[in-house]
Short mmCIF file of C-alpha atoms and ligand atoms in Angstrom, two decimals:
data_model
loop_
_atom_site.label_atom_id
_atom_site.label_comp_id
_atom_site.label_asym_id
_atom_site.label_seq_id
_atom_site.Cartn_x
_atom_site.Cartn_y
_atom_site.Cartn_z
CA MET A 1 35.15 -91.78 67.54
CA LYS A 2 36.90 -88.72 66.15
CA PRO A 3 38.32 -86.24 68.69
CA VAL A 4 36.70 -82.81 68.61
CA PHE A 5 38.50 -79.54 69.17
CA ALA A 6 37.67 -78.37 72.69
CA ASP A 7 35.95 -75.04 72.00
CA ASP A 8 33.19 -73.64 74.24
CA ALA A 9 30.40 -75.45 72.39
CA ALA A 10 32.21 -78.80 72.62
CA ILE A 11 32.82 -78.29 76.33
CA GLU A 12 29.18 -77.41 76.96
CA TYR A 13 28.15 -80.52 75.02
CA ALA A 14 30.63 -82.62 77.01
CA ALA A 15 29.25 -81.32 80.31
CA ASN A 16 25.76 -82.31 79.17
CA LEU A 17 26.94 -85.81 78.27
CA LEU A 18 28.44 -86.15 81.75
CA ARG A 19 25.10 -85.07 83.29
CA GLN A 20 23.45 -87.85 81.27
CA GLY A 21 25.84 -90.44 82.70
CA ARG A 22 27.91 -90.75 79.51
CA LEU A 23 31.69 -90.91 79.08
CA VAL A 24 33.89 -88.02 77.99
CA ALA A 25 37.65 -88.29 77.39
CA PHE A 26 39.50 -85.06 78.13
CA PRO A 27 43.08 -83.82 78.33
CA THR A 28 44.91 -83.12 81.58
CA GLU A 29 48.50 -81.98 82.00
CA THR A 30 49.56 -85.57 82.78
CA VAL A 31 47.64 -87.89 80.43
CA TYR A 32 44.16 -88.00 78.89
CA GLY A 33 41.43 -89.09 81.30
CA LEU A 34 38.26 -91.10 80.68
CA GLY A 35 35.69 -89.12 82.62
CA ALA A 36 32.28 -89.79 84.12
CA ASP A 37 30.08 -88.07 86.72
CA ALA A 38 31.73 -89.21 89.97
CA SER A 39 28.43 -89.01 91.86
CA ASN A 40 26.67 -91.38 89.41
CA PRO A 41 27.55 -95.05 90.09
CA ASP A 42 26.10 -96.27 86.76
CA ALA A 43 28.19 -93.75 84.85
CA VAL A 44 31.31 -94.76 86.75
CA ARG A 45 30.62 -98.43 86.03
CA ARG A 46 30.74 -97.56 82.33
CA ILE A 47 34.34 -96.44 82.77
CA PHE A 48 35.30 -99.92 83.95
CA GLN A 49 33.48 -101.50 81.00
CA ALA A 50 35.08 -99.18 78.45
CA LYS A 51 38.59 -99.79 79.81
CA GLY A 52 38.13 -103.48 80.47
CA ARG A 53 39.31 -102.65 83.97
CA PRO A 54 38.35 -105.01 86.81
CA ALA A 55 36.17 -103.45 89.52
CA GLY A 56 38.06 -102.80 92.73
CA HIS A 57 40.57 -100.44 91.13
CA PRO A 58 39.90 -97.01 92.63
CA LEU A 59 39.56 -93.93 90.41
CA ILE A 60 40.79 -90.39 90.93
CA VAL A 61 38.06 -87.75 91.23
CA HIS A 62 38.95 -84.52 89.42
CA ILE A 63 37.72 -81.35 91.09
CA PRO A 64 37.82 -77.70 90.03
CA GLY A 65 39.43 -76.28 93.18
CA VAL A 66 40.81 -76.64 96.69
CA ASP A 67 37.48 -75.48 98.12
CA CYS A 68 35.83 -78.65 96.72
CA LEU A 69 37.97 -80.98 98.87
CA ASN A 70 35.28 -80.98 101.54
CA ASP A 71 32.64 -82.20 99.08
CA TRP A 72 34.50 -85.53 98.83
CA ALA A 73 36.77 -85.84 101.85
CA LEU A 74 35.43 -86.53 105.32
CA THR A 75 38.21 -84.48 106.85
CA VAL A 76 40.87 -82.38 105.20
CA PRO A 77 44.07 -82.63 107.23
CA ASP A 78 46.51 -79.69 107.32
CA ALA A 79 48.91 -81.64 105.12
CA ALA A 80 46.25 -81.86 102.40
CA GLN A 81 45.53 -78.13 102.63
CA GLN A 82 49.23 -77.36 102.38
CA LEU A 83 49.89 -79.65 99.43
CA ALA A 84 46.80 -78.54 97.54
CA ALA A 85 47.57 -74.87 98.18
CA HIS A 86 51.11 -75.40 96.94
CA PHE A 87 50.72 -77.77 93.99
CA TRP A 88 47.16 -77.37 92.68
CA PRO A 89 46.23 -77.09 89.96
CA GLY A 90 48.88 -79.68 89.20
CA PRO A 91 49.95 -83.29 88.80
CA LEU A 92 49.37 -84.37 92.39
CA ALA A 93 46.55 -86.63 93.61
CA LEU A 94 45.72 -86.81 97.31
CA ILE A 95 44.17 -89.84 99.00
CA LEU A 96 41.87 -88.82 101.84
CA ASN A 97 39.16 -90.49 103.91
CA LYS A 98 35.95 -90.26 101.94
CA ARG A 99 32.58 -88.86 102.83
CA PRO A 100 29.91 -91.57 103.15
CA GLU A 101 28.06 -90.37 100.03
CA VAL A 102 31.04 -90.94 97.70
CA PRO A 103 30.04 -94.06 95.70
CA LEU A 104 32.09 -97.16 96.53
CA VAL A 105 32.42 -97.96 92.83
CA VAL A 106 34.59 -94.82 92.56
CA THR A 107 36.86 -95.82 95.42
CA GLY A 108 37.14 -99.52 94.63
CA GLY A 109 35.22 -100.32 97.79
CA GLN A 110 37.66 -98.44 100.00
CA ASN A 111 36.94 -95.77 102.57
CA THR A 112 39.37 -93.39 100.93
CA VAL A 113 39.05 -91.26 97.82
CA GLY A 114 41.69 -89.94 95.41
CA LEU A 115 41.31 -86.23 94.54
CA ARG A 116 43.12 -83.95 92.15
CA MET A 117 42.73 -80.55 90.51
CA PRO A 118 44.27 -80.89 87.04
CA ASP A 119 46.36 -78.11 85.51
CA HIS A 120 44.89 -78.03 82.04
CA PRO A 121 42.61 -75.30 80.67
CA VAL A 122 40.29 -77.79 78.93
CA ALA A 123 39.97 -79.99 82.03
CA LEU A 124 39.27 -76.96 84.21
CA ARG A 125 36.73 -75.49 81.79
CA LEU A 126 34.99 -78.86 81.63
CA LEU A 127 34.93 -79.14 85.44
CA HIS A 128 33.43 -75.66 85.76
CA ALA A 129 30.84 -76.27 83.03
CA PHE A 130 29.87 -79.59 84.60
CA GLY A 131 29.86 -78.26 88.15
CA GLY A 132 30.73 -81.54 89.89
CA GLY A 133 33.52 -84.07 90.37
CA ILE A 134 34.69 -86.08 87.36
CA ALA A 135 36.00 -89.58 88.06
CA ALA A 136 38.68 -90.30 85.48
CA PRO A 137 41.34 -92.94 85.11
CA SER A 138 43.77 -92.71 82.22
CA ALA A 139 41.84 -93.19 78.95
CA ASN A 140 43.54 -96.40 77.86
CA ARG A 141 42.53 -100.05 77.93
CA PHE A 142 43.44 -101.81 81.16
CA CYS A 143 47.22 -102.37 81.51
CA ARG A 144 48.08 -100.44 78.37
CA ILE A 145 50.09 -97.27 77.89
CA SER A 146 48.32 -94.08 78.95
CA PRO A 147 47.30 -91.73 76.10
CA THR A 148 49.03 -88.37 75.84
CA GLN A 149 47.24 -87.23 72.66
CA ALA A 150 43.56 -87.27 71.67
CA VAL A 151 44.27 -89.61 68.76
CA HIS A 152 45.71 -92.18 71.21
CA VAL A 153 42.37 -92.21 73.02
CA ALA A 154 40.52 -92.79 69.77
CA ASP A 155 42.90 -95.67 68.94
CA GLU A 156 42.49 -97.19 72.41
CA LEU A 157 38.79 -96.82 73.07
CA GLY A 158 37.09 -96.30 69.72
CA ASP A 159 33.34 -95.95 70.19
CA ALA A 160 33.41 -97.07 73.82
CA VAL A 161 33.65 -93.36 74.69
CA ASP A 162 30.89 -90.85 73.85
CA LEU A 163 33.15 -87.86 73.17
CA ILE A 164 36.87 -87.15 72.99
CA LEU A 165 37.86 -83.55 73.67
CA ASP A 166 41.09 -82.67 71.89
CA GLY A 167 43.30 -80.31 73.86
CA GLY A 168 46.63 -81.14 72.22
CA ALA A 169 49.50 -83.19 73.59
CA CYS A 170 49.88 -83.49 77.37
CA LEU A 171 52.82 -81.51 78.73
CA VAL A 172 53.81 -83.69 81.70
CA GLY A 173 53.30 -87.03 79.99
CA VAL A 174 53.29 -89.38 83.00
CA GLU A 175 50.49 -89.88 85.53
CA SER A 176 50.20 -87.73 88.66
CA THR A 177 52.17 -88.22 91.85
CA ILE A 178 49.89 -89.86 94.43
CA VAL A 179 50.23 -89.09 98.15
CA ASP A 180 48.13 -90.97 100.69
CA LEU A 181 47.15 -88.70 103.59
CA SER A 182 44.49 -90.99 105.02
CA GLY A 183 46.74 -92.54 107.65
CA ASN A 184 49.00 -91.31 110.42
CA ARG A 185 51.93 -90.55 108.15
CA PRO A 186 51.98 -89.35 104.53
CA ARG A 187 52.87 -92.05 102.03
CA LEU A 188 53.97 -91.74 98.43
CA LEU A 189 51.95 -94.28 96.43
CA ARG A 190 53.01 -93.36 92.90
CA PRO A 191 55.98 -91.23 91.82
CA GLY A 192 55.29 -88.48 89.28
CA HIS A 193 56.49 -85.14 88.00
CA ILE A 194 56.22 -83.68 91.51
CA THR A 195 58.97 -85.53 93.39
CA ARG A 196 59.11 -86.80 96.95
CA PHE A 197 61.55 -84.00 97.76
CA ASP A 198 59.12 -81.36 96.44
CA ILE A 199 56.46 -82.77 98.75
CA GLU A 200 58.74 -83.23 101.74
CA ALA A 201 59.87 -79.61 101.39
CA VAL A 202 56.27 -78.42 101.76
CA LEU A 203 55.25 -80.84 104.52
CA GLN A 204 58.56 -80.58 106.39
CA THR A 205 58.37 -84.28 107.08
CA GLU A 206 59.62 -87.45 105.44
CA LEU A 207 57.31 -89.47 103.23
CA ILE A 208 56.92 -93.20 103.54
CA ILE A 209 57.76 -94.47 100.08
CA ALA A 210 55.29 -97.24 99.29
CA SER A 211 56.35 -97.43 95.67
CA GLN A 212 60.00 -97.89 96.55
CA GLN A 213 59.23 -100.95 98.65
CA SER A 214 57.56 -102.60 95.68
CA GLU A 215 60.27 -101.31 93.32
CA GLN A 216 62.92 -103.00 95.42
CA SER A 217 61.10 -106.27 95.65
CA ASN A 218 60.42 -106.08 91.92
CA GLN A 219 64.08 -105.64 91.16
CA SER A 220 65.21 -108.48 93.32
CA ARG A 221 62.70 -110.80 91.73
CA MET A 222 63.72 -112.50 88.49
CA ARG A 223 61.46 -111.27 85.75
CA ALA A 224 61.21 -112.64 82.27
CA PRO A 225 59.35 -111.34 79.22
CA GLY A 226 55.67 -112.15 79.45
CA MET A 227 55.90 -113.18 83.06
CA MET A 228 55.83 -109.93 84.95
CA ALA A 229 52.79 -108.05 86.12
CA VAL A 230 52.12 -105.95 83.04
CA HIS A 231 51.04 -102.36 83.48
CA TYR A 232 51.42 -99.30 81.32
CA ALA A 233 52.79 -101.78 78.78
CA PRO A 234 53.06 -101.88 75.01
CA ALA A 235 51.78 -105.02 73.28
CA THR A 236 55.24 -105.70 71.85
CA THR A 237 57.58 -107.28 74.39
CA ALA A 238 59.79 -104.51 75.71
CA VAL A 239 63.09 -105.01 77.47
CA LEU A 240 65.12 -102.56 79.53
CA CYS A 241 68.89 -102.65 79.14
CA SER A 242 71.91 -100.60 80.13
CA THR A 243 73.81 -98.38 77.71
CA GLY A 244 76.70 -100.86 77.87
CA GLN A 245 74.50 -103.84 77.00
CA LEU A 246 72.75 -102.14 74.11
CA PRO A 247 75.00 -102.88 71.09
CA GLU A 248 75.32 -106.54 72.02
CA MET A 249 71.61 -106.89 72.63
CA ILE A 250 70.70 -105.30 69.33
CA GLN A 251 72.91 -107.85 67.59
CA GLU A 252 71.70 -110.80 69.60
CA LEU A 253 68.00 -110.00 69.46
CA SER A 254 67.79 -109.03 65.81
CA PHE A 255 69.62 -112.19 64.66
CA PRO A 256 68.93 -113.48 62.05
CA ASP A 257 66.10 -111.23 60.88
CA LYS A 258 64.06 -110.01 63.84
CA LYS A 259 62.89 -106.41 63.85
CA ILE A 260 63.84 -104.40 66.89
CA GLY A 261 62.63 -100.99 68.03
CA ILE A 262 65.02 -99.01 70.19
CA LEU A 263 64.21 -96.23 72.61
CA ALA A 264 67.74 -94.81 72.77
CA TYR A 265 68.96 -92.38 75.40
CA ARG A 266 72.71 -91.87 75.47
CA SER A 267 73.65 -94.19 72.64
CA ALA A 268 73.36 -93.32 69.01
CA PRO A 269 72.83 -96.68 67.33
CA ILE A 270 72.52 -96.58 63.56
CA GLU A 271 69.22 -97.53 61.99
CA ASN A 272 69.28 -100.42 59.54
CA ARG A 273 66.72 -102.69 57.89
CA LEU A 274 66.11 -104.54 61.18
CA THR A 275 66.03 -101.59 63.55
CA ARG A 276 63.89 -98.54 64.14
CA ILE A 277 65.38 -96.02 66.53
CA ILE A 278 63.79 -93.23 68.53
CA ARG A 279 66.30 -90.99 70.25
CA MET A 280 64.84 -89.75 73.53
CA PRO A 281 65.36 -86.25 74.98
CA GLU A 282 68.16 -85.69 77.50
CA GLN A 283 66.17 -83.87 80.18
CA ALA A 284 63.83 -85.83 82.43
CA ASP A 285 60.81 -83.55 81.87
CA ASP A 286 61.16 -83.74 78.09
CA TYR A 287 61.75 -87.48 78.24
CA ALA A 288 58.58 -87.97 80.30
CA GLN A 289 56.57 -85.85 77.89
CA ALA A 290 57.70 -87.96 74.92
CA LEU A 291 57.76 -91.38 76.60
CA TYR A 292 54.28 -92.82 75.97
CA ALA A 293 53.93 -91.47 72.43
CA SER A 294 57.33 -92.95 71.58
CA LEU A 295 56.47 -96.37 73.02
CA ARG A 296 53.15 -96.22 71.19
CA GLU A 297 54.89 -95.42 67.91
CA LEU A 298 57.30 -98.36 68.25
CA ASP A 299 54.40 -100.55 69.32
CA SER A 300 52.55 -99.76 66.08
CA LEU A 301 55.37 -100.96 63.83
CA GLN A 302 54.85 -104.72 64.18
CA LEU A 303 58.29 -105.21 65.64
CA ASP A 304 59.51 -108.38 67.32
CA MET A 305 60.83 -106.55 70.34
CA ILE A 306 61.42 -103.11 71.83
CA LEU A 307 64.70 -102.33 73.57
CA VAL A 308 64.70 -99.45 76.03
CA GLU A 309 68.06 -97.96 76.96
CA GLN A 310 68.07 -97.27 80.69
CA PRO A 311 68.04 -93.51 81.43
CA PRO A 312 69.64 -92.05 84.62
CA ASP A 313 68.47 -93.17 88.04
CA SER A 314 68.24 -89.92 90.05
CA GLU A 315 65.13 -88.58 91.79
CA ALA A 316 64.16 -86.45 88.77
CA TRP A 317 63.91 -89.71 86.79
CA ARG A 318 61.98 -91.67 89.45
CA ALA A 319 58.57 -91.55 87.72
CA ILE A 320 60.09 -92.40 84.35
CA ASN A 321 61.98 -95.38 85.74
CA ASP A 322 58.87 -96.53 87.58
CA ARG A 323 56.85 -96.50 84.32
CA LEU A 324 59.68 -98.07 82.32
CA ARG A 325 59.96 -100.92 84.80
CA LYS A 326 56.24 -101.52 84.49
CA ALA A 327 56.35 -101.43 80.68
CA THR A 328 59.31 -103.77 80.33
CA SER A 329 60.80 -106.99 81.52
CA VAL A 330 64.38 -107.64 82.55
CA TYR A 331 66.27 -109.37 79.80
CA GLN A 332 67.23 -112.96 80.52
CA PRO A 333 69.69 -114.54 78.11
CA LEU A 334 68.17 -117.60 76.46
CA VAL A 335 71.11 -119.80 77.39
CA GLU A 336 71.55 -119.93 81.13
CA SER A 337 74.34 -121.60 83.03
CA ASN A 338 73.47 -124.60 85.17
CA GLY A 339 75.00 -123.07 88.30
O1 TXA B 401 47.51 -88.20 86.22
C1 TXA B 401 46.58 -88.89 86.59
O2 TXA B 401 46.40 -89.17 87.79
C2 TXA B 401 45.61 -89.41 85.52
C3 TXA B 401 44.80 -88.25 84.98
C4 TXA B 401 43.71 -88.67 84.06
O3 TXA B 401 44.33 -87.47 86.03
N1 TXA B 401 44.77 -90.42 86.07
C5 TXA B 401 45.22 -91.66 86.38
O4 TXA B 401 44.23 -92.51 86.82
O5 TXA B 401 46.38 -92.00 86.26
P1 TXA B 401 44.42 -94.10 86.92
O6 TXA B 401 43.09 -94.64 87.32
O7 TXA B 401 45.01 -94.62 85.70
O8 TXA B 401 45.32 -94.26 88.15
C6 TXA B 401 44.81 -93.90 89.40
C7 TXA B 401 45.66 -94.46 90.49
C8 TXA B 401 45.53 -95.95 90.58
O9 TXA B 401 46.83 -96.52 90.68
C9 TXA B 401 44.78 -96.14 91.87
O10 TXA B 401 45.16 -97.32 92.52
C10 TXA B 401 45.13 -94.91 92.68
O11 TXA B 401 45.23 -93.91 91.71
N2 TXA B 401 44.07 -94.56 93.59
C11 TXA B 401 42.92 -93.90 93.32
N3 TXA B 401 42.14 -93.81 94.40
C12 TXA B 401 42.81 -94.43 95.40
C13 TXA B 401 42.53 -94.70 96.75
N4 TXA B 401 41.40 -94.33 97.33
N5 TXA B 401 43.46 -95.37 97.45
C14 TXA B 401 44.61 -95.77 96.90
N6 TXA B 401 44.94 -95.55 95.60
C15 TXA B 401 44.05 -94.89 94.86
MG1 MG B 402 46.03 -95.71 84.33
#
């Protein structure tokens, strides 16, 4: 499946495909989505087939405006109005209690629905042409890296998708921030470009950080390559290491003739016949934008391993570190002491 340039005719055609229950991949500001008519359960089931994603994983419904919240949500709390007014269109998904008519296949059987108005001209034109909600997870195979260019979607999904709209490279580069407003207190489910502080500033209340709880328990657990819960992961084993560890690990892991890819941040290792180096941008936003394409590039080189140099750990880097942790395993030296 070759991506098509998203001109008016292509968008009209895409909207028609959606009406027929077919699948259309389209760009958003975060990553490319694999879209289907959210009100058509058979169409939504096709998304799961195309991705190889198990049922029970809820999808985000993309809508063209704040005024469509009521079409999907049973009630729209003040917090949702405030966040949508402030951040939409933008990389923020809101979890709200769903209306009874929202198909359970969209929500993974739950009584809540994820909603977001994407900030991308092609996505918005498609939503307006279609005139309904578009359920769309990231347009990658289950557990793989999200696509940030149309060609990534073609590589991932081939002919499992009926049309790929090409709208260029995604500017944000990591998936949306998800805030759950279905309970008594707002909870951050997934960190993204919009940070917890951005959201807390608008809501004037503290978020419960669901992702941090699992981050902490993840860190305290011993993880080894191939043994962690893979998500957003390249096929090549990828390992996260500190700037200080990097030179030693390059030596150790490439010995005697293993090929290593390196996603470098602060260090400037020198490329040789066993190493391929991508130097990542210094700023968090630029790093996020480049992250998945860079991992994908290293992943395509038939390397034995990918080393990722740990970037900073401040709030601006939260989403990046979250995705890096999911794409990598913690390095465990092969020889362990008996203690
Ligand atoms: O940036 C994004 O959000 C991209 C673009 C395409 O919009 N989409 C995306 O979709 O990342 P996906 O399916 O790869 O991730 C959606 C996440 C999943 O982690 C899912 O668990 C969560 O949203 N989610 C969706 N609906 C939910 C619900 N009702 N309750 C809890 N989590 C939900
Ligand atoms: Mg995804």
